[in-house]
mmCIF file of C-alpha atoms and ligand atoms in Angstrom:
data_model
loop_
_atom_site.group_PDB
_atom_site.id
_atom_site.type_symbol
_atom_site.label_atom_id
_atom_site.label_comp_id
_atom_site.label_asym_id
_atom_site.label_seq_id
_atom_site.Cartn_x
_atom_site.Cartn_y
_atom_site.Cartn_z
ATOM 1 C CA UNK A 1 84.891 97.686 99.499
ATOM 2 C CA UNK A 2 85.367 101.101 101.321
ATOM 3 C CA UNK A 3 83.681 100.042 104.427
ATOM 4 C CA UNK A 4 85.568 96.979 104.658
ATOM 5 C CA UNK A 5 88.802 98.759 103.704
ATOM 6 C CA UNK A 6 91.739 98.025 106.720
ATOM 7 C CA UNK A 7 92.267 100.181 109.327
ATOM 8 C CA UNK A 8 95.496 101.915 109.346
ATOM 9 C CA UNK A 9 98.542 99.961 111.006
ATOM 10 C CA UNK A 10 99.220 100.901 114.664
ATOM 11 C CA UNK A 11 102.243 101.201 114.173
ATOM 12 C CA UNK A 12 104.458 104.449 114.344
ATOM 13 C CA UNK A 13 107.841 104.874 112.736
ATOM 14 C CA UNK A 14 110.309 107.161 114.800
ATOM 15 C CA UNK A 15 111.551 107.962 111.240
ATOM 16 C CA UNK A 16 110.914 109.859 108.172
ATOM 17 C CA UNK A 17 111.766 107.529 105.137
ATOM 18 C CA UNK A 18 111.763 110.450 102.788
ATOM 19 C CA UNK A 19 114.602 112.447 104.791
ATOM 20 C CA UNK A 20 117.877 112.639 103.722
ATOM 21 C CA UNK A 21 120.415 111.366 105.632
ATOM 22 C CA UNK A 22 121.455 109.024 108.307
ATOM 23 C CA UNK A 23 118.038 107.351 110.740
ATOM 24 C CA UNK A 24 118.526 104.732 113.204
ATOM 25 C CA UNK A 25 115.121 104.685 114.901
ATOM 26 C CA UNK A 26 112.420 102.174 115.127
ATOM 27 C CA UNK A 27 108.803 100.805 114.309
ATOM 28 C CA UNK A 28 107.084 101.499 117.439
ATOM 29 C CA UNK A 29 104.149 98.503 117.796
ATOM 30 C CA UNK A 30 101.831 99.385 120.902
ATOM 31 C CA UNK A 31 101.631 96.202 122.730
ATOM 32 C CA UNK A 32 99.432 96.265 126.501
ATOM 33 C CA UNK A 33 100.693 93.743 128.781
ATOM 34 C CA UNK A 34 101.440 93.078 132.265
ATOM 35 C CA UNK A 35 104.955 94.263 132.555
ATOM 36 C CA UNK A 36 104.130 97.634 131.008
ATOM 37 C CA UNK A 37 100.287 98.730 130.645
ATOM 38 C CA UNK A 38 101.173 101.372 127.674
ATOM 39 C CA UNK A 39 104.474 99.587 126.617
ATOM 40 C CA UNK A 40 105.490 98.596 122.981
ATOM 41 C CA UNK A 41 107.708 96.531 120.585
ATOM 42 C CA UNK A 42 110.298 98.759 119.717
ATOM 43 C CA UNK A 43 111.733 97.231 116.176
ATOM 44 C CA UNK A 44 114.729 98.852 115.571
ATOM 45 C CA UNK A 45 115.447 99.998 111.840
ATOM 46 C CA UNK A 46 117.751 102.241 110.217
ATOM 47 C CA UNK A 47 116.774 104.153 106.826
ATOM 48 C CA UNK A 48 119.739 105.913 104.438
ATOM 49 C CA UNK A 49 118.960 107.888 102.110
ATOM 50 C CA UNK A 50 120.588 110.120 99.634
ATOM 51 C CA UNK A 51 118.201 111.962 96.994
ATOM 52 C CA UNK A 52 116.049 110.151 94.285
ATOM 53 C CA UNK A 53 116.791 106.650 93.177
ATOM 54 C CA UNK A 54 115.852 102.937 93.567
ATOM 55 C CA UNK A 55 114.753 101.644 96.831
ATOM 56 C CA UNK A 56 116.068 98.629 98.810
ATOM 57 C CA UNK A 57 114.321 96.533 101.518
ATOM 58 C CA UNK A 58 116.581 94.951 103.488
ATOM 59 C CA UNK A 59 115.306 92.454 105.806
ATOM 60 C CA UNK A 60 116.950 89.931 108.612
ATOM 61 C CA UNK A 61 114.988 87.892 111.825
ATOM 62 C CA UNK A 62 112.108 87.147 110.047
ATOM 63 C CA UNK A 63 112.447 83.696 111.778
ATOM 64 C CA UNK A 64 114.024 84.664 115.278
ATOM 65 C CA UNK A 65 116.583 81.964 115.336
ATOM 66 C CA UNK A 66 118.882 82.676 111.908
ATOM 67 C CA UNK A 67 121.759 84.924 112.436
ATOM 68 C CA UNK A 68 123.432 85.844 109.193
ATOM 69 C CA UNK A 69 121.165 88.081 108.051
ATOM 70 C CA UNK A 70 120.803 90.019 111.766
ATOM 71 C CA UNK A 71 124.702 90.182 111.761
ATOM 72 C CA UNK A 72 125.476 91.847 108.195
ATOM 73 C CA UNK A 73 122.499 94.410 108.550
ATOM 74 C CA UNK A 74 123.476 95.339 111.841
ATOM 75 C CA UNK A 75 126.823 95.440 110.383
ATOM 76 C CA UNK A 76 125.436 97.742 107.498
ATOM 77 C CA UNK A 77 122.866 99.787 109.357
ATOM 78 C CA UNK A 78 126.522 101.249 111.097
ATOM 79 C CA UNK A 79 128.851 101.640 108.395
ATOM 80 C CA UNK A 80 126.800 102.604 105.109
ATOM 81 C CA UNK A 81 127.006 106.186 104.631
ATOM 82 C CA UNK A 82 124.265 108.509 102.835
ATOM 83 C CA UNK A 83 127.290 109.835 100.705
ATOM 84 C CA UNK A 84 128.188 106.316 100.183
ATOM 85 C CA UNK A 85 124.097 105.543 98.700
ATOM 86 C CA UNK A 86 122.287 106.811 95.611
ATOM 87 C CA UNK A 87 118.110 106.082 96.701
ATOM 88 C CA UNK A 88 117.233 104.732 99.635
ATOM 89 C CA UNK A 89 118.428 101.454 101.629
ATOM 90 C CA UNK A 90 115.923 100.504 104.350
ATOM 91 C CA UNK A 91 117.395 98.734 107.148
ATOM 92 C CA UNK A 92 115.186 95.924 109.613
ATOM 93 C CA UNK A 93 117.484 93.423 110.851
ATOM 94 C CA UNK A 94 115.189 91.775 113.130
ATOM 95 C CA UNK A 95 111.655 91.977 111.647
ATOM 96 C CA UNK A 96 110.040 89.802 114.463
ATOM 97 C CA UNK A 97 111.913 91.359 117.188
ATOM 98 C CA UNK A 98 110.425 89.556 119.918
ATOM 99 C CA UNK A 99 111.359 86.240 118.237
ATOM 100 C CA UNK A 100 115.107 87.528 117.860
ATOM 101 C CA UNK A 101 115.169 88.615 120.934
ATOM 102 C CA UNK A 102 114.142 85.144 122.310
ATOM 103 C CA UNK A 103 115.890 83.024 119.576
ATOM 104 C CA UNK A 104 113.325 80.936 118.634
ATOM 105 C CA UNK A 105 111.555 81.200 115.249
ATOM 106 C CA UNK A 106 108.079 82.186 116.451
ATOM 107 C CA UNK A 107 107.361 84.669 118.303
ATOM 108 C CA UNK A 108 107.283 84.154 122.094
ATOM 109 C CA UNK A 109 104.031 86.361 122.396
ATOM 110 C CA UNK A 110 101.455 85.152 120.274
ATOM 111 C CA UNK A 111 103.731 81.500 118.403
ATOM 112 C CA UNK A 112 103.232 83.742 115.358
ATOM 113 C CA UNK A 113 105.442 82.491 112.458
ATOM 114 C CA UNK A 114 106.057 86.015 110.091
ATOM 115 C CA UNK A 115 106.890 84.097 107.476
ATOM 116 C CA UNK A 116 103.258 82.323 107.514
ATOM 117 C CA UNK A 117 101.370 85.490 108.317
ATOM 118 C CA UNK A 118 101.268 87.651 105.424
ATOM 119 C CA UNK A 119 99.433 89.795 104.472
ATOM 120 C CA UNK A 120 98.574 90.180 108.665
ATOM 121 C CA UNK A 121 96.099 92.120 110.163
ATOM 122 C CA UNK A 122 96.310 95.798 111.688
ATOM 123 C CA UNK A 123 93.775 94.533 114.093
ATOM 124 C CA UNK A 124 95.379 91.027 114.571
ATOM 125 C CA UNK A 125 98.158 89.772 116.916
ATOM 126 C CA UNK A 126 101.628 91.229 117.719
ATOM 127 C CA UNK A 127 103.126 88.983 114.499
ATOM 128 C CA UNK A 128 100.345 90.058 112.033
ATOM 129 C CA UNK A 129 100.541 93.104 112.923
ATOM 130 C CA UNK A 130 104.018 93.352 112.076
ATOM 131 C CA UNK A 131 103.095 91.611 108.741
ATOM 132 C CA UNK A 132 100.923 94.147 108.155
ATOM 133 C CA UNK A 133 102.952 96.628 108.316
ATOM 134 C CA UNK A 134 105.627 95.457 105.786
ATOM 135 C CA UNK A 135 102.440 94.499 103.379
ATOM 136 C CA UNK A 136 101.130 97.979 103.457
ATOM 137 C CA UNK A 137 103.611 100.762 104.418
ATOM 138 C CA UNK A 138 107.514 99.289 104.009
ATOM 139 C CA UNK A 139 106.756 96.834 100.391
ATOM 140 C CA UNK A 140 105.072 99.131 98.439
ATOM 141 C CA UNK A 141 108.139 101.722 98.806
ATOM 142 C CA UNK A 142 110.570 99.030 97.749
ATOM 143 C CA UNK A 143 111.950 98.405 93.905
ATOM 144 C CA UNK A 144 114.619 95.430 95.585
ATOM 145 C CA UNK A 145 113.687 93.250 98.445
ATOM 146 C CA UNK A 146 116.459 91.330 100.326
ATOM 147 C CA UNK A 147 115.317 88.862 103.236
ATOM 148 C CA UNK A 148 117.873 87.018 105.070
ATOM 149 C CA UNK A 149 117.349 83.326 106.049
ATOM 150 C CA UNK A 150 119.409 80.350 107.184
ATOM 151 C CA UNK A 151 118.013 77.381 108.891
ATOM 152 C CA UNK A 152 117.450 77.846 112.311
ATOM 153 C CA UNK A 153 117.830 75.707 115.419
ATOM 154 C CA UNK A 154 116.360 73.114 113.448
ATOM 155 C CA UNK A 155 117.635 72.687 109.702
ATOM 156 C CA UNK A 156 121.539 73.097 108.232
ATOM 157 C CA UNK A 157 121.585 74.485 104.649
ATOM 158 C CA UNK A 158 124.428 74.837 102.286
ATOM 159 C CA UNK A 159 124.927 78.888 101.671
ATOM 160 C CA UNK A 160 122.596 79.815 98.905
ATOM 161 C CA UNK A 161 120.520 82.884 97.367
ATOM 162 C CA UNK A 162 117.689 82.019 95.933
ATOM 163 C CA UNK A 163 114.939 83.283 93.942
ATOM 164 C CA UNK A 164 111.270 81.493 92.826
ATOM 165 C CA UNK A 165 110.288 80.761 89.484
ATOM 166 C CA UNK A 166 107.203 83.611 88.718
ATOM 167 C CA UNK A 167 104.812 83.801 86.167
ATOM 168 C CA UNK A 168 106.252 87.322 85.153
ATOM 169 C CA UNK A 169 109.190 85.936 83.508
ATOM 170 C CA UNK A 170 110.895 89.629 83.289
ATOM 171 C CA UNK A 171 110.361 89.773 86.860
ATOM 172 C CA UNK A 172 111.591 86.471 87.515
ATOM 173 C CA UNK A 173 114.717 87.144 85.103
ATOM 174 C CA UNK A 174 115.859 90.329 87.306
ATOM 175 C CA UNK A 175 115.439 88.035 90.534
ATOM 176 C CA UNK A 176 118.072 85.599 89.265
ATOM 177 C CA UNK A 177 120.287 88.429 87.746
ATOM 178 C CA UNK A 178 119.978 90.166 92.105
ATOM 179 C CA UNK A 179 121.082 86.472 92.716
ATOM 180 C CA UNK A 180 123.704 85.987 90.657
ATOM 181 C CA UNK A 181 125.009 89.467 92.011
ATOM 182 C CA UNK A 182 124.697 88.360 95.507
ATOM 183 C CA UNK A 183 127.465 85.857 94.693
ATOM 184 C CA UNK A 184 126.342 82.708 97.510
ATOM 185 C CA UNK A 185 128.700 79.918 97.111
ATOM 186 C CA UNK A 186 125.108 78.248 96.121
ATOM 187 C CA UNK A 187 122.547 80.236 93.590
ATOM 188 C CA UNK A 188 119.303 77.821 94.090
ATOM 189 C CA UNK A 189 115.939 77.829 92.078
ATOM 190 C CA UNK A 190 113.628 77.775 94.986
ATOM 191 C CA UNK A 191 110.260 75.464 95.486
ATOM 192 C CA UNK A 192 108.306 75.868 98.373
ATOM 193 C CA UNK A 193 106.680 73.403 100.746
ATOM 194 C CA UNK A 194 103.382 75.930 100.382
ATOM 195 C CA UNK A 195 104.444 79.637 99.875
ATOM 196 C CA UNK A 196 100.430 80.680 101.922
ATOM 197 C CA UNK A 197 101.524 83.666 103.661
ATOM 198 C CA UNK A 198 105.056 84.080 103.194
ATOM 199 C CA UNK A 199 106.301 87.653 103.038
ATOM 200 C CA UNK A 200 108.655 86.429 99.651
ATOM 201 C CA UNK A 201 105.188 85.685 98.188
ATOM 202 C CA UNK A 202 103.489 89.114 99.386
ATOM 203 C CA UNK A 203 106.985 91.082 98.037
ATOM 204 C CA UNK A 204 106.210 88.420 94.339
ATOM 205 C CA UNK A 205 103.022 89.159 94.217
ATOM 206 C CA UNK A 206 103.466 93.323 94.286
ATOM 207 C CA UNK A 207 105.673 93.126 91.833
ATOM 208 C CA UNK A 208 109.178 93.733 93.061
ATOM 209 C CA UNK A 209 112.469 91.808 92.721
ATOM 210 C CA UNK A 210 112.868 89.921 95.456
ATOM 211 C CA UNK A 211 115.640 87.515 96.416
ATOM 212 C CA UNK A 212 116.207 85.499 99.745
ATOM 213 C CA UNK A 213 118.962 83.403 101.566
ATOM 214 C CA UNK A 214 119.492 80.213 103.280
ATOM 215 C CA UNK A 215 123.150 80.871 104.781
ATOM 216 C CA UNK A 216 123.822 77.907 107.200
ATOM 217 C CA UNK A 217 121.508 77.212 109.942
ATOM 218 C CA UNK A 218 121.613 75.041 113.962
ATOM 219 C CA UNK A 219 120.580 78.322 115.464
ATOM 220 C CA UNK A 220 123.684 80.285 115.262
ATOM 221 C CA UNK A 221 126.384 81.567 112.210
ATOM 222 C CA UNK A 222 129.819 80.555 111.556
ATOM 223 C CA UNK A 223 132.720 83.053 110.044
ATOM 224 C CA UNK A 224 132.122 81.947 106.661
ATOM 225 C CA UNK A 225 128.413 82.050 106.780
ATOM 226 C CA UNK A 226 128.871 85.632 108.420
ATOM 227 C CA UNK A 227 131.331 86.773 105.826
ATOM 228 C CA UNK A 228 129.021 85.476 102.743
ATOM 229 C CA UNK A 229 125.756 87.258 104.222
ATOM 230 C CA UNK A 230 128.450 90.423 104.097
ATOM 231 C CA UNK A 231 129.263 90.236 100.622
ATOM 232 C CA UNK A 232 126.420 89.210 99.160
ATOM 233 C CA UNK A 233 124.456 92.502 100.896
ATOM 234 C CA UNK A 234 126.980 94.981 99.189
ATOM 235 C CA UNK A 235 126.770 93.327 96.304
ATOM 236 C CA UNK A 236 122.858 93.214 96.005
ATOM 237 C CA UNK A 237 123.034 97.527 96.778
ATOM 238 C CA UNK A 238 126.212 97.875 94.087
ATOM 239 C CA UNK A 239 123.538 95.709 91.450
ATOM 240 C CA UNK A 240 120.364 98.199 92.009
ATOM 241 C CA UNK A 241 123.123 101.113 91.570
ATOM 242 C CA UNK A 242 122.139 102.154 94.800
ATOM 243 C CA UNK A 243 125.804 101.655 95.856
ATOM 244 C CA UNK A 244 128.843 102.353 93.604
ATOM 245 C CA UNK A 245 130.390 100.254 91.951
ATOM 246 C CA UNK A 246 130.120 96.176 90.213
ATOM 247 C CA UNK A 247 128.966 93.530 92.239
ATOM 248 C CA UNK A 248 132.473 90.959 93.458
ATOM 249 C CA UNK A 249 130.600 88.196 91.740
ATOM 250 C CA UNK A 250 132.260 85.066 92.512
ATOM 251 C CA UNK A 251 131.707 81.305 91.214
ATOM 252 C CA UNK A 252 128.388 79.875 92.234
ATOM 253 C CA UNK A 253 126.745 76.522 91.724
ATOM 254 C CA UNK A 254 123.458 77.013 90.305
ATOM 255 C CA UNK A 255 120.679 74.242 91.892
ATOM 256 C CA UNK A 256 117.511 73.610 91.287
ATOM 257 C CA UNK A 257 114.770 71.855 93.515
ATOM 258 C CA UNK A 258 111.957 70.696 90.458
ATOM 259 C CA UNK A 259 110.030 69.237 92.651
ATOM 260 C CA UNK A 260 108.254 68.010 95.737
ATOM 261 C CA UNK A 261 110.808 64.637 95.715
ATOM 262 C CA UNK A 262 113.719 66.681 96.878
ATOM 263 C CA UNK A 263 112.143 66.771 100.358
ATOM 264 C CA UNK A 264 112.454 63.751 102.549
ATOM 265 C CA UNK A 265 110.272 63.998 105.758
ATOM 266 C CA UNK A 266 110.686 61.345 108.741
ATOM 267 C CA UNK A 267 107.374 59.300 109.611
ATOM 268 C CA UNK A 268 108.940 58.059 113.450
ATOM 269 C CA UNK A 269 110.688 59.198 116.195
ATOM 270 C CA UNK A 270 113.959 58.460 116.656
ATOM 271 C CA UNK A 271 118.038 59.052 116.736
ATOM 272 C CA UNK A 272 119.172 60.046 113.623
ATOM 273 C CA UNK A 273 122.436 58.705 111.628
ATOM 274 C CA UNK A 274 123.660 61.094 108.998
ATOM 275 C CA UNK A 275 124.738 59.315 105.708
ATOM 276 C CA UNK A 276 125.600 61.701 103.649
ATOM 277 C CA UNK A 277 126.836 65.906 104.604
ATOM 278 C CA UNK A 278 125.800 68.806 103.343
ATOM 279 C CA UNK A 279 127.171 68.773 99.479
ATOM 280 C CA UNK A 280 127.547 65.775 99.181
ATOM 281 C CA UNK A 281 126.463 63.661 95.736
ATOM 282 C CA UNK A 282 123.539 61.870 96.232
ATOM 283 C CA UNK A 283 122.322 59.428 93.834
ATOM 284 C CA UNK A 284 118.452 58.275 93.450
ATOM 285 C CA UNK A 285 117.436 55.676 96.278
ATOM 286 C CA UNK A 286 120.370 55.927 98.293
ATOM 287 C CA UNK A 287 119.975 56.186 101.896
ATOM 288 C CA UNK A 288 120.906 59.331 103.097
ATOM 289 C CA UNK A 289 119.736 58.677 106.663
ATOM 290 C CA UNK A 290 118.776 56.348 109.302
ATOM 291 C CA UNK A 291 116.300 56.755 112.220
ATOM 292 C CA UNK A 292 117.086 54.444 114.889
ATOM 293 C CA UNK A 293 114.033 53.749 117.503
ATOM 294 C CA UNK A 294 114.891 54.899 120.709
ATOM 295 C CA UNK A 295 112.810 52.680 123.401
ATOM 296 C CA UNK A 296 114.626 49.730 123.147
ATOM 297 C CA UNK A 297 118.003 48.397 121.858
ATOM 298 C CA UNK A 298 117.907 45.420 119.013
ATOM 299 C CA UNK A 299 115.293 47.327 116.421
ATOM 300 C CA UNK A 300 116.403 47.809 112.995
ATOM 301 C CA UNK A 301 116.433 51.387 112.124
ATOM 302 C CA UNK A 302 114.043 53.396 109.231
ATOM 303 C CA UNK A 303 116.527 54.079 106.247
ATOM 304 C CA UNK A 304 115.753 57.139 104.592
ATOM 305 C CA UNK A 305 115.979 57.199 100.662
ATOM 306 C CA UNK A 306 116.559 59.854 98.096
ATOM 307 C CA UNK A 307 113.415 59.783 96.460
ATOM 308 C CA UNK A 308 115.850 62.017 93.381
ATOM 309 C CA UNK A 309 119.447 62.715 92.633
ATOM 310 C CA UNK A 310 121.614 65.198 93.076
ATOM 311 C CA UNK A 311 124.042 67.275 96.253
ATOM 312 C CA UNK A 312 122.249 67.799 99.669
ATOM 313 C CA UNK A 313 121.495 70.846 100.543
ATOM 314 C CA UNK A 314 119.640 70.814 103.830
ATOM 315 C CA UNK A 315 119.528 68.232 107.123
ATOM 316 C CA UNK A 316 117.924 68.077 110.058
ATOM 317 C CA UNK A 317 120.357 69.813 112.439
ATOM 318 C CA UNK A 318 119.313 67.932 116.092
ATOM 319 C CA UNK A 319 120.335 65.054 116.681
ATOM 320 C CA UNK A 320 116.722 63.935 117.580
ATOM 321 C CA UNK A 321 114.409 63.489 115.059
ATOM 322 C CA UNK A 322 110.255 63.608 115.090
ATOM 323 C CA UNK A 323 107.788 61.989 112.932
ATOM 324 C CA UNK A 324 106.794 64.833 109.962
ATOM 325 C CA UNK A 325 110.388 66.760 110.154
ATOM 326 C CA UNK A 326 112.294 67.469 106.893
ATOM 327 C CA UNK A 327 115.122 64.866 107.097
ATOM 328 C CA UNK A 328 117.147 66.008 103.867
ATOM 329 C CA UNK A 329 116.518 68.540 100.779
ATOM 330 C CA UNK A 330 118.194 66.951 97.467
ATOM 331 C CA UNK A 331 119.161 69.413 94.944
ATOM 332 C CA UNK A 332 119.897 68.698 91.365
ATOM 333 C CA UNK A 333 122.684 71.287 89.742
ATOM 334 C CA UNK A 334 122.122 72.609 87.007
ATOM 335 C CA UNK A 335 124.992 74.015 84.329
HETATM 336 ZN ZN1 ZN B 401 113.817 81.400 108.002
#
């Protein structure tokens, strides 16, 4: 295995995660190109730290286009104080930085999705290198793992926190306890569409408690959304006793998505007609949307069915609508 054993990541922190104190620095990613032959990707990240004690991984911008999480660790990376911390809180509110800075969810160099390209390569593109990086240098230092979400230019979720069901069921048990802390208006049991290569899986699969967001979502955040991603950040450091203090838990509807029937995916084109808004009840085989054909006037549209029942959780945010997009996520709740 030793010859085949990775190369080290070329990528430099401008910090020292095992100084006390205040950092704000960044992961410097060497990236040759025409505007600037020995240029780089300057990721900007902040690291606290105040002694021994757990570490936190705090994480927003892994898709370039969701906001909340960018805002309240920006917000955070400015305000906490080492005095204020017991451990270490470790700060990246815009993990692919060059899809942040270009607000769309893939990256504008290479169309690499982060969330799809874990565990990366050292030796791979500007996106898995970045992957990379978290995989092998910022994960294995973590004991918590926050990563903010919402649902882009694309999608419109109710505010949850979610964790995934894992076959370490102690594991799995302090996931939901970091979501219950987090206090969303939403706490959601999470299924994935296919969870190849996502950094939630990669942070899973090491080990660590990991919890992660969907806070809102048509490409930009709204007071409340904003003020949730807030709360919920303080309360995730006050639950690892990295932060004084008990968590402001407040009510929360726990969901659940059992399985692959709370996704609804469109198989036209078209205009889409809403039926139902974001938590609303749904019952089984109601239509929750319509797809009217565009080209000509007279047509009938596609109706849309809940395939289960329960509240909706996530739409299709533009108004236009392509064959193979997620139309609507059904949720069930659970007591
Ligand atoms: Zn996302």
């Amino acid at each position: 295995m030793s010859e085949n054993a990775l190369r080290p990541s070329p990528i430099s922190p401008t910090v020292d995660f095992d100084a006390d104190g205040v950092q704000h620095g960044f992961l410097r990613l060497p990236y040759s190109r025409d505007d600037s032959a020995w240029g780089s990707v300057m990721i900007p990240l902040t690291v606290i730290r105040n002694g021994k004690g757990p570490v936190a991984l705090l994480t927003g911008g892994n898709h370039g286009d969701e906001y909340e999480g960018p805002i309240a660790l920006f917000d955070l990376a400015r305000s906490l104080k080492p005095e204020g911390v017991s451990g270490t809180v470790i700060i990246v509110p815009a993990m692919n930085y060059p899809a942040f800075l270009a607000g769309t969810r893939t990256s504008p160099i290479d169309k690499g999705n982060l969330n799809r390209s874990f565990p990366g390569r050292p030796d791979g593109t500007v996106t898995q290198k970045i992957a990379d990086y978290f995989q092998r240098n910022l994960l294995p230092r973590a004991d918590v793992v926050l990563d903010f979400h919402s649902g882009g230019r694309t999608l419109d979720f109710l505010p949850f926190c979610a964790a995934h069901i894992l076959p370490d069921k102690e594991q799995e048990a302090r996931a939901f306890e970091l979501v219950k802390a987090f206090s969303a208006p939403y706490s959601m049991k999470m299924l994935e569409i296919d969870a190849v290569g996502m950094y939630d899986t990669a942070a899973e699969e090491m080990g660590k408690v990991f919890i992660t967001t969907e806070l809102g979502g048509g490409g930009t955040a709204t007071a409340k959304s904003a003020g949730i991603a807030k709360r919920g950040v303080i309360n995730v450091l006050r639950h690892a006793g990295i932060v004084a203090g008990s968590a402001e838990v407040m009510p929360t509807t726990w969901l659940d998505m059992p399985d692959g029937n709370c996704f609804s995916f469109a198989e036209e084109d078209g205009l889409i007609e809403p039926v139902f808004d974001l938590g609303d009840e749904v019952g089984e085989g109601a239509v929750v949307a319509r797809i009217y054909p565009t080209g000509r006037t007279g047509a009938a549209p596609r109706e849309i069915r809940a395939k289960m029942g329960g509240i909706l959780c996530a739409r299709h945010f533009p108004g236009l609508i392509k064959a193979g997009d997620c139309v609507v996520v059904i949720a069930v709740v659970v007591s």
